[in-house]
XYZ file of C-alpha atoms in Angstrom:
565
model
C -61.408 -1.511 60.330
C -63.385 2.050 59.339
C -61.108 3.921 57.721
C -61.756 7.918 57.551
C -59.986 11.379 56.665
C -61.477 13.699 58.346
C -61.502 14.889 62.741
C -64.966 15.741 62.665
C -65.642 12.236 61.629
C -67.690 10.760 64.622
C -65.666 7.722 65.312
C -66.789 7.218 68.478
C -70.269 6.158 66.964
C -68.239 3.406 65.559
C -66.872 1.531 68.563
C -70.612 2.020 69.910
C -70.534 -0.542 67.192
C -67.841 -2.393 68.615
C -65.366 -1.524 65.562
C -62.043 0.075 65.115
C -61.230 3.563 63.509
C -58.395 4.494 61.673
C -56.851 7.421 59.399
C -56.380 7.069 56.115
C -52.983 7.596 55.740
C -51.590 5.982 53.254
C -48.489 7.624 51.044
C -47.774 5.667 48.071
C -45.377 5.211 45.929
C -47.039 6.331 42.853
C -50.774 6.707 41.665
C -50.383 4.144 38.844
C -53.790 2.452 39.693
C -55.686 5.973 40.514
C -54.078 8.156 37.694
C -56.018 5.259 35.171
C -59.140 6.588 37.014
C -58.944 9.899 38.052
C -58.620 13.142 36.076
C -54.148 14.262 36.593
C -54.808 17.388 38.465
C -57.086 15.473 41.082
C -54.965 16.432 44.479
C -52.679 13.977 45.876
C -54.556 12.794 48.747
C -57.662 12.027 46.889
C -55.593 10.078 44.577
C -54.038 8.390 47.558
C -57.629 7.717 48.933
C -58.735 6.182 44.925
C -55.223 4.130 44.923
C -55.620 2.487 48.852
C -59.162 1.602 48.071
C -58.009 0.056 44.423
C -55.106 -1.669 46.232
C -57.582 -3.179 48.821
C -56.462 -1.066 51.759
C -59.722 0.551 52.683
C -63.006 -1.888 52.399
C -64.840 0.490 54.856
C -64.748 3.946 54.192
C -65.951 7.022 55.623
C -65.264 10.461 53.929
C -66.350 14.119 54.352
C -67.939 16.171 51.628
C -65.526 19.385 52.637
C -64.573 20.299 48.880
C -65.098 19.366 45.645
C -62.304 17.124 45.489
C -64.033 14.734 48.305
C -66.909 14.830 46.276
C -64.972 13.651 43.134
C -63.051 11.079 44.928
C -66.385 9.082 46.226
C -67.923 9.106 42.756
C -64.423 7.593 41.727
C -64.482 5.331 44.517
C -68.316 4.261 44.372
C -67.788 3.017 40.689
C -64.999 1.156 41.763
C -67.442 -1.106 43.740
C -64.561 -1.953 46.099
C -65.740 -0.832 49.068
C -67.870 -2.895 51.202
C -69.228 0.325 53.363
C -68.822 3.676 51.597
C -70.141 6.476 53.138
C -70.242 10.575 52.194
C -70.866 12.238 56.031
C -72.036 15.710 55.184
C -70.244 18.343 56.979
C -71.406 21.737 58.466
C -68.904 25.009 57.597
C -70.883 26.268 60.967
C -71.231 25.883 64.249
C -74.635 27.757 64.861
C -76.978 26.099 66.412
C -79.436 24.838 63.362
C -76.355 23.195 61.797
C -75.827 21.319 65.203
C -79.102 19.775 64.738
C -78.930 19.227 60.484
C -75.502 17.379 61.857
C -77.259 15.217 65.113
C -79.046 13.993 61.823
C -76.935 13.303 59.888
C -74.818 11.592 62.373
C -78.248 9.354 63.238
C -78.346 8.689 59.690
C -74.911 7.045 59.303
C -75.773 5.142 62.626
C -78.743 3.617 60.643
C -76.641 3.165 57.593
C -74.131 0.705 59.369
C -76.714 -0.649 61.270
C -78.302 -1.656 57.979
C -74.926 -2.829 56.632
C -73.337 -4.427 59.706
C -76.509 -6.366 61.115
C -75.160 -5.052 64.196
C -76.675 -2.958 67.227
C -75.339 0.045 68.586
C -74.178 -0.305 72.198
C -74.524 2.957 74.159
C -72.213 1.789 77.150
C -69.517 0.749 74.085
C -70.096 4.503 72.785
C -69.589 6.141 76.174
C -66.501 4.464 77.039
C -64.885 5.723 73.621
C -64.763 9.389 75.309
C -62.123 8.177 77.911
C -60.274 11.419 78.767
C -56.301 11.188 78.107
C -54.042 13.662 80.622
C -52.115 16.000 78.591
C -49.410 17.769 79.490
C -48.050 21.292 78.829
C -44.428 21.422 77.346
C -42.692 23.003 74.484
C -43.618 21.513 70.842
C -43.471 21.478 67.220
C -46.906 22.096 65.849
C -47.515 20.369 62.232
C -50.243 22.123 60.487
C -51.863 23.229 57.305
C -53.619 19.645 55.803
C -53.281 16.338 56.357
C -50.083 14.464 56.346
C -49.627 10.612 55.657
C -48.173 8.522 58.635
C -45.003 8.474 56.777
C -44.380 12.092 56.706
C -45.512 12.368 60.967
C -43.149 9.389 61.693
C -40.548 11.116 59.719
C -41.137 14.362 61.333
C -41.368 12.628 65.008
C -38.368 10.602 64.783
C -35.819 13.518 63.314
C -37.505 16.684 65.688
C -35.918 16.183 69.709
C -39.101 18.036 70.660
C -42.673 17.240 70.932
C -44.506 16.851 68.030
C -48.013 17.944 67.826
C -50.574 16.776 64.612
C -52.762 19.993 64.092
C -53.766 19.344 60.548
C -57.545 18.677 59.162
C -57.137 14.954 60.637
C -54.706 15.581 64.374
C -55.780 17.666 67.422
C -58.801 15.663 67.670
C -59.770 16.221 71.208
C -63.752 16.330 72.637
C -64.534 17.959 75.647
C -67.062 15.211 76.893
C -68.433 14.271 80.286
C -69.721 10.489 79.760
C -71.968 10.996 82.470
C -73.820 13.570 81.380
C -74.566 11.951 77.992
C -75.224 9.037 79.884
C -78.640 10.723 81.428
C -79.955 11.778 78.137
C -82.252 10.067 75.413
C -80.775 9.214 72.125
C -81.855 11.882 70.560
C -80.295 14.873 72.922
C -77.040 12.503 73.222
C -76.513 12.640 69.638
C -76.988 16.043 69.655
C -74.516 16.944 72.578
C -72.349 14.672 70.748
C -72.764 17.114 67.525
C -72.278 19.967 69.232
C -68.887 18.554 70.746
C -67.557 17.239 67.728
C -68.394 20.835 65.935
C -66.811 22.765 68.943
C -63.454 21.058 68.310
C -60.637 23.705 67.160
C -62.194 24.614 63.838
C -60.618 23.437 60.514
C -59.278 26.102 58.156
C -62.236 25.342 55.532
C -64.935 26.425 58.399
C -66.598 29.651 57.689
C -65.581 30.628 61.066
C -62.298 29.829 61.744
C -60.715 33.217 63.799
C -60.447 30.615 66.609
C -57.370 28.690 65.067
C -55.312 31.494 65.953
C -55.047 30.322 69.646
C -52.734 27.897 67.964
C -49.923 30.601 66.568
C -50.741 32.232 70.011
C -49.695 29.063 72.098
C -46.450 29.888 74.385
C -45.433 26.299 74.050
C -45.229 26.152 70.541
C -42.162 26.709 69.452
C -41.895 26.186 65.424
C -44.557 25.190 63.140
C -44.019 22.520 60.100
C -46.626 23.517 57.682
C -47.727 21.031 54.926
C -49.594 21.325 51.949
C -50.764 19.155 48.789
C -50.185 19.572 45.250
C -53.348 20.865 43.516
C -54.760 22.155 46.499
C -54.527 25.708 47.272
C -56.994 26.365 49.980
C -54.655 26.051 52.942
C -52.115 28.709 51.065
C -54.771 31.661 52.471
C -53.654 30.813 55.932
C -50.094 29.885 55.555
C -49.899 33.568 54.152
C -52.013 34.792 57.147
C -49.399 32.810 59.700
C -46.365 34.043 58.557
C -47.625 37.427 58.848
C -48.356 37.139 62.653
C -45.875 34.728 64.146
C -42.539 34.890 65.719
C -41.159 31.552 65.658
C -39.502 29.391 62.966
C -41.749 27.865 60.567
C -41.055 25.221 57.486
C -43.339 24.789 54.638
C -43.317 21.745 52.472
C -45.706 20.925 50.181
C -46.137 16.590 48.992
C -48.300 15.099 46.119
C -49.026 12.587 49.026
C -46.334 9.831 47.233
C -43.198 8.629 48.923
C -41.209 10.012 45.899
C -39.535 13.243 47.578
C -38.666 11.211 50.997
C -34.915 12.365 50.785
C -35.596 16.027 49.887
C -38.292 15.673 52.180
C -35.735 14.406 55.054
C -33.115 17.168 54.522
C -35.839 19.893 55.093
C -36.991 18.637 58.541
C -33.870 17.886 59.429
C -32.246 21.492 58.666
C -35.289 22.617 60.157
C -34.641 20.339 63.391
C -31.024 21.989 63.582
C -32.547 25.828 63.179
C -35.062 25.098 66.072
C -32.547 23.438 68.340
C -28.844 23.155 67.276
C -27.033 21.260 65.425
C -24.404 20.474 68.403
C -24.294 16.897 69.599
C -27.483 15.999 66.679
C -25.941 12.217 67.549
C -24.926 12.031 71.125
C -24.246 8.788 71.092
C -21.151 8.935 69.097
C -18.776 10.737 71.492
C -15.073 11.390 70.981
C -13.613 8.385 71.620
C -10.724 7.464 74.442
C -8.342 7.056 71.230
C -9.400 10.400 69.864
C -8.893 12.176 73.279
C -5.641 10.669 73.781
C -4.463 11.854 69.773
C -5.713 15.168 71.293
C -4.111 15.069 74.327
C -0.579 15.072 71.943
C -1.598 18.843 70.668
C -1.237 17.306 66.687
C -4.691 16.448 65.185
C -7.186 16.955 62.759
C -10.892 16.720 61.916
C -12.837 15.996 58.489
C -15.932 17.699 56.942
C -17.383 14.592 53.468
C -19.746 16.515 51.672
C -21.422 13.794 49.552
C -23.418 15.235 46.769
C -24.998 14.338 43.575
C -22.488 15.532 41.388
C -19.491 15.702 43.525
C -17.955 14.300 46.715
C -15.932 17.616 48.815
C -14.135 16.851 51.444
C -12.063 19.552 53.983
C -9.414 18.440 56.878
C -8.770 21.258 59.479
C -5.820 21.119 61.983
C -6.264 21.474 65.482
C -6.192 25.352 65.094
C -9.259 25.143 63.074
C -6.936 26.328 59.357
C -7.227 24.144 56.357
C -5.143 21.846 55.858
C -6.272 20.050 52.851
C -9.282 19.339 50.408
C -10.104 17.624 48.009
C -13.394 17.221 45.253
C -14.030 14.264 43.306
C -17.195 13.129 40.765
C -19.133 10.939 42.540
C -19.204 7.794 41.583
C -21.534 4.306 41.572
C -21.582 5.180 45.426
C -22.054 7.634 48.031
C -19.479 5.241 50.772
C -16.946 4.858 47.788
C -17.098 8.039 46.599
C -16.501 9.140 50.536
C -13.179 7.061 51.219
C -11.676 7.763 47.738
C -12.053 11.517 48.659
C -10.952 11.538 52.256
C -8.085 8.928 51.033
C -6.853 11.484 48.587
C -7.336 14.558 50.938
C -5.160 12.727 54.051
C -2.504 11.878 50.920
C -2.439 15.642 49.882
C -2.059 17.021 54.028
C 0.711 14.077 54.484
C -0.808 12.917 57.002
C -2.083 9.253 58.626
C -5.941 8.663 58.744
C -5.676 7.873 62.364
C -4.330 11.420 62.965
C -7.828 12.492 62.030
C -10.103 12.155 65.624
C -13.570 13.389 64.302
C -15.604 13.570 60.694
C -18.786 14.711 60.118
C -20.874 14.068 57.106
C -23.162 16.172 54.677
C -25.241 16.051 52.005
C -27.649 13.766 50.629
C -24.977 10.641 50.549
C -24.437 11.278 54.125
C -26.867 8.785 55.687
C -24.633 6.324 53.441
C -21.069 7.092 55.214
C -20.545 4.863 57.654
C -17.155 6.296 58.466
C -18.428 9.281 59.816
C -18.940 10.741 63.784
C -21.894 12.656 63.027
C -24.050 13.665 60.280
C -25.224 17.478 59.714
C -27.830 18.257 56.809
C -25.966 20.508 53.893
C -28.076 23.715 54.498
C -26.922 23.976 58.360
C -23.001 22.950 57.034
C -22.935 25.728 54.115
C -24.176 28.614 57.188
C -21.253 27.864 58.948
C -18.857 27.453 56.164
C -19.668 30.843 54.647
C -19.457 32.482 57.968
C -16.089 30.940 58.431
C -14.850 32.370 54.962
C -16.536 35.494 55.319
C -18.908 36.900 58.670
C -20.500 40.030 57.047
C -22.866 37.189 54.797
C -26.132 37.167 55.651
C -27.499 35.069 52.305
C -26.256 31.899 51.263
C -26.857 30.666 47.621
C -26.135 27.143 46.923
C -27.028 25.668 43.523
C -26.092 21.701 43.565
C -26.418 19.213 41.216
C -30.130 18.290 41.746
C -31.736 21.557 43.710
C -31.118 25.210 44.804
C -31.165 26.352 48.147
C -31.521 30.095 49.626
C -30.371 30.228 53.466
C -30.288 33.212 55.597
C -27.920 33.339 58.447
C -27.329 35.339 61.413
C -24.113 37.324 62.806
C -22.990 33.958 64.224
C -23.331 31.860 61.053
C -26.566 29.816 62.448
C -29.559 29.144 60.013
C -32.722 31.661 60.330
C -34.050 30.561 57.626
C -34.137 28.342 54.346
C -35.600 27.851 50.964
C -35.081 25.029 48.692
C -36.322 24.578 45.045
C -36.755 20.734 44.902
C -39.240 19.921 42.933
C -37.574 19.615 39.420
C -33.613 20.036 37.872
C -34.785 23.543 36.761
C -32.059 26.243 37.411
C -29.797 23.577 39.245
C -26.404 21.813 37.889
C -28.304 19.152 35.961
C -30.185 21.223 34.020
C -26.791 22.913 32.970
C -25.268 20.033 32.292
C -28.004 19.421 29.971
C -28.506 22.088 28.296
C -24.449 22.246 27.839
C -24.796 18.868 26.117
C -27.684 19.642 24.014
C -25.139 22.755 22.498
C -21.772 20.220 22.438
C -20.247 22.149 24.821
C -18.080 21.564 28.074
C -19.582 23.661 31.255
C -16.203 25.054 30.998
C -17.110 26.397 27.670
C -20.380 27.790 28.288
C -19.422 29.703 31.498
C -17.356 31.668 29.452
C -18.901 31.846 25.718
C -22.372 33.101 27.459
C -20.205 36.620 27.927
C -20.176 37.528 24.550
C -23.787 37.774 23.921
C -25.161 39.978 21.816
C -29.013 39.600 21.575
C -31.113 38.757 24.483
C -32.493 35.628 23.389
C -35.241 34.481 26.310
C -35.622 30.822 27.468
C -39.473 30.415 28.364
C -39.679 27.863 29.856
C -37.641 26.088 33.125
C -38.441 22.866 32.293
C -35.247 20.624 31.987
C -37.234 18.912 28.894
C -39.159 21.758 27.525
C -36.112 24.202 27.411
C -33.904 21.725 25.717
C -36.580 21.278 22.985
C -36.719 25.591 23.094
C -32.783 25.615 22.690
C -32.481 22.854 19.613
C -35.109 25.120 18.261
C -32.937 28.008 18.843
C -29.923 26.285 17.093
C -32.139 25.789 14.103
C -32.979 29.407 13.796
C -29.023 29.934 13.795
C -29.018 32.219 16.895
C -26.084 32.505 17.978
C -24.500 29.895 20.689
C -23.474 32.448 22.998
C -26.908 34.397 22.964
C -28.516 31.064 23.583
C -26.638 30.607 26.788
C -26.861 33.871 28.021
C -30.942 33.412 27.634
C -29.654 30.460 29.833
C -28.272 32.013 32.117
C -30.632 34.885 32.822
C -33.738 32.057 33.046
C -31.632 30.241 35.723
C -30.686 33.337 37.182
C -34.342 34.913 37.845
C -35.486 31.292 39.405
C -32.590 31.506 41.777
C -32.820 35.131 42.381
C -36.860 34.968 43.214
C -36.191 32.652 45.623
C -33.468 34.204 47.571
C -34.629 37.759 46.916
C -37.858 36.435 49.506
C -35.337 35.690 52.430
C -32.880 38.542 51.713
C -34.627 41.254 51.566
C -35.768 41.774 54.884
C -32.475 40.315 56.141
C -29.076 43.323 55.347
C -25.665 41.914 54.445
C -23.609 40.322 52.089
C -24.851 37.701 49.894
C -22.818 34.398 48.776
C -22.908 32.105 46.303
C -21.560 28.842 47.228
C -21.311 25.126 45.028
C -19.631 24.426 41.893
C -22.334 27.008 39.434
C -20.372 29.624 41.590
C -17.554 29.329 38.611
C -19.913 30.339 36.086
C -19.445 34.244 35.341
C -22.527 34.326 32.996
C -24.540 32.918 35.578
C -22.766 35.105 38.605
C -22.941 38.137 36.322
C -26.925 37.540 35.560
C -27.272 36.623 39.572
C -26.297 39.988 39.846
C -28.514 41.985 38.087
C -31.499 40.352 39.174
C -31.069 40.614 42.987
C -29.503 44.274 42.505
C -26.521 43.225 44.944
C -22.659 41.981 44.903
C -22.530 38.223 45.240
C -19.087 37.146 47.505
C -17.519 34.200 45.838
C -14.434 33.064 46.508
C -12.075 30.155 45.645
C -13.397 28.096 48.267
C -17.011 28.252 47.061
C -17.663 24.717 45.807
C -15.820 23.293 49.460
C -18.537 24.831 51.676
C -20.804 22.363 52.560
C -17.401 20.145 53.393
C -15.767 22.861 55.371
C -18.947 23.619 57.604
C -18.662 19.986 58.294
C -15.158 19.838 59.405
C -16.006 23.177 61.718
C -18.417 21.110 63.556
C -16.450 18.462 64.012
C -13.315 20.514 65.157
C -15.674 22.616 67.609
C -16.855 19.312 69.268
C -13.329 18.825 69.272
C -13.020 21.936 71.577
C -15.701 21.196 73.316
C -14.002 17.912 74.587
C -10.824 19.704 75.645
């Protein structure tokens, strides 16, 4: 198996050879082989390239010499000696026609490498065949662009959009626009260079020098959202990320990877939020109708349906009656399990309504425990439950702020309490619960404590750095200068407060209405207060704030209910 990263890689000039191509797509779970190798701030993939070659995934190897970190990788790789066939293709950043030919040649030249390697002789009826023509046909899609992703982000993607999925990046899209016939006719060296001029004419990568072309793909009238992915440490792809969301109407993610299998679950919620923006979040698991029991408890005119929002820190649930008012909740600390942590809740909340479980004839799950409920109908992602729950508790909010336990999310909503847009901060504890139960800790205080104590501050005392680790080495520094505790905080506060402000000041400015802060840092005046000043509006908070998630989950349910009557 030849194993490449690149669409302009001619492949076809391989199973002229009689051998297999593939991408290399591998995502693993850490770079402990390739960070002993490579310099840290090498980008993901080429460290995933170093670590599938080290882990003897990749004994033939093709790669592309389209930046610098390409280059570095093959160096790395070539002193591994652990490649049987290594090869650096060189790539035009044209398509004139003098770079046509300098690429015919160097195409000829890798022919006569294998050759030389393989002992094997290229079969022109073997090449020909390879340009087979596949019918494609035109219906809406989900375009995934920006640079490659790993076959465990696509599948991921695929299997959690409804829609179409289409692979745009530097390594999908390949398609040739070859008649076999006509290269038939010609002499080696005019087929190699129709076959260079076809593999250059392909939609042009972002790192071409020419690349005004790509913009047929925001201009498609099938597409109808764009997922667009980029790598730690590599910037390049930024330019026209920047460039797209200028132009473009419809709904577009961006999520960046180090190319490791690390941020699968934050990864998850993200498409999946995106999935319900794009398309609904009605009947997101169809197969799990309301049963004939359920129908027949509804049929009686007394019942009730159940939002679990399992999260890090806490486990919320909400029961509705069948007039869509509260009828109880309840919050817990998660414990040694998301399914435990569900049933204790839910158990308590049905205890508190005095009511019987069975009474209950739909429950919908949230949060990043919810794949782990079993007991629930359906399962929504947090960031489309906490919409509708602070639409339900008050309609003039156009900005929802959510800071959990483990990451902060900014979500803009329409008049109708559905998702426009989102932003999550997921990449570290900085400005999220964790980091304030930290830092509360590092003081000996109870969050209790230091919501209220930050108030009396008296000198602005400024926090650096957002760092979970570095801060709490900034505030035991702090404590050793004898500033005072409640200056410390309220440096605390205002360093959490401008990360969570930045990042919902970029969806709600362009979008009027109320803003609301939802989740259990709602409580926290100093924070609230500091929120404030830095995004120049009035947050909405109200008593219900840490139950969102849970009630938008019990609102589904109940309008399903509705839906069946």
């Amino acid at each position: 198996m030849i194993h490449y990263v690149c669409k302009y890689t001619p492949t076809e000039l391989f199973q002229g050879f009689g051998e297999k191509c593939a991408v290399l797509e591998e995502m693993p779970e850490n770079f402990e082989m390739s960070d002993q190798i490579a310099h840290a701030n090498l980008c993901g993939f080429g460290k995933s390239v170093i670590q599938a070659v080290l882990e003897g995934k990749a004994e033939e190897l093709v790669l592309v010499n389209c930046c610098d970190s390409m280059r570095r990788v093959y160096d790395i790789v070539e002193s591994t000696g652990k490649c049987k066939f290594l090869y650096m293709l060189d790539i035009p950043h044209d398509d004139e026609e003098c770079e046509k030919v300098k690429f015919a040649v160097s195409i000829c030249r890798l022919k006569e490498a294998y050759e030389e390697y393989s002992r094997k002789k290229f079969d022109k009826s073997l090449f020909l065949k390879a340009f087979e023509q596949k019918d494609t046909e035109n219906k809406p899609y989900i375009g995934v662009l920006g640079v490659r992703v790993s076959g465990v982000l696509e599948q991921m993607i695929r299997e959690n959009i409804q829609m179409n999925v289409e692979n745009l990046t530097c390594t999908g899209g390949r398609r040739l626009a070859v008649i076999p016939e006509d290269l038939q006719k010609m002499e080696e060296e005019a087929m190699f260079l129709a076959y260079a001029d076809t593999l250059l004419c392909q939609m042009p990568c972002f790192r071409m020098n020419n690349s005004t072309r790509r913009n047929r793909l925001y201009l498609d009238p099938y597409l109808k959202g764009i997922i667009y992915h980029t790598i730690k440490f590599c910037d390049y792809y930024g330019f026209e990320y920047a460039s797209i969301k200028k132009n473009i109407k419809v709904p577009m993610l961006k999520i960046e990877t180090d190319f490791t299998s690390q941020s699968a679950g934050q990864l998850l919620t993200r498409i999946q939020a995106f999935s319900e923006t794009i398309e609904g979040a009605e009947d997101t698991n169809p197969g799990k109708e309301i049963s004939e029991e359920a129908k027949k408890r509804m049929e009686s005119g007394v019942y009730y349906t159940a939002g679990i929002d399992s999260g890090s820190t806490s486990t919320d649930v909400v029961i509705l009656d069948q007039n869509g008012k509260i009828k109880s909740t309840m919050i817990i600390p998660t414990g040694g399990g998301a399914m435990m942590s569900a049933e204790k809740s839910l158990e308590l909340a049905v205890e508190k309504a005095g009511i019987q479980k069975e009474e209950i004839v739909r429950i919908v799950t949230t949060g990043y425990g919810r794949a782990y409920i079993d007991s629930g109908d359906d399962s929504i992602t947090e960031i489309t439950c906490h919409a509708k729950g602070a639409h339900y508790l008050n309609p003039r909010v156009r900005t929802v702020i959510d800071i959990g336990g483990q990451d902060i999310k900014a979500i803009s909503i329409d008049e109708n309490g559905a998702v426009k847009n989102f932003l999550m901060n997921d990449k570290c504890a900085a400005g999220t619960g964790r980091f304030l139960e930290m830092m509360a800790r590092t003081l000996g205080l109870s969050l209790e404590e230091m919501s209220t104590k930050g108030l009396e501050w008296k000198e602005n005392v400024v926090i650096s750095s957002m760092c979970t680790v570095f801060a709490e080495s900034e505030v035991v520094s702090l404590v050793a200068q004898n500033k005072n505790v409640a200056d410390i905080i309220h440096g605390l506060n205002v360093s959490v407060a401008s990360k969570v402000g930045a990042l919902a000041a970029r969806l709600g400015k362009n979008n009027p209405g109320e803003y609301m802060m939802t989740g259990g840092v709602a409580k926290n005046k100093g924070i609230t207060n500091a929120l404030e000043e830095k995004l120049g509006a009035k947050l909405y908070i109200c008593d219900e704030a840490q139950l969102c998630g849970a009630l938008g989950a019990a609102l589904f349910a109940y309008e399903k209910c509705k839906q069946g009557e």
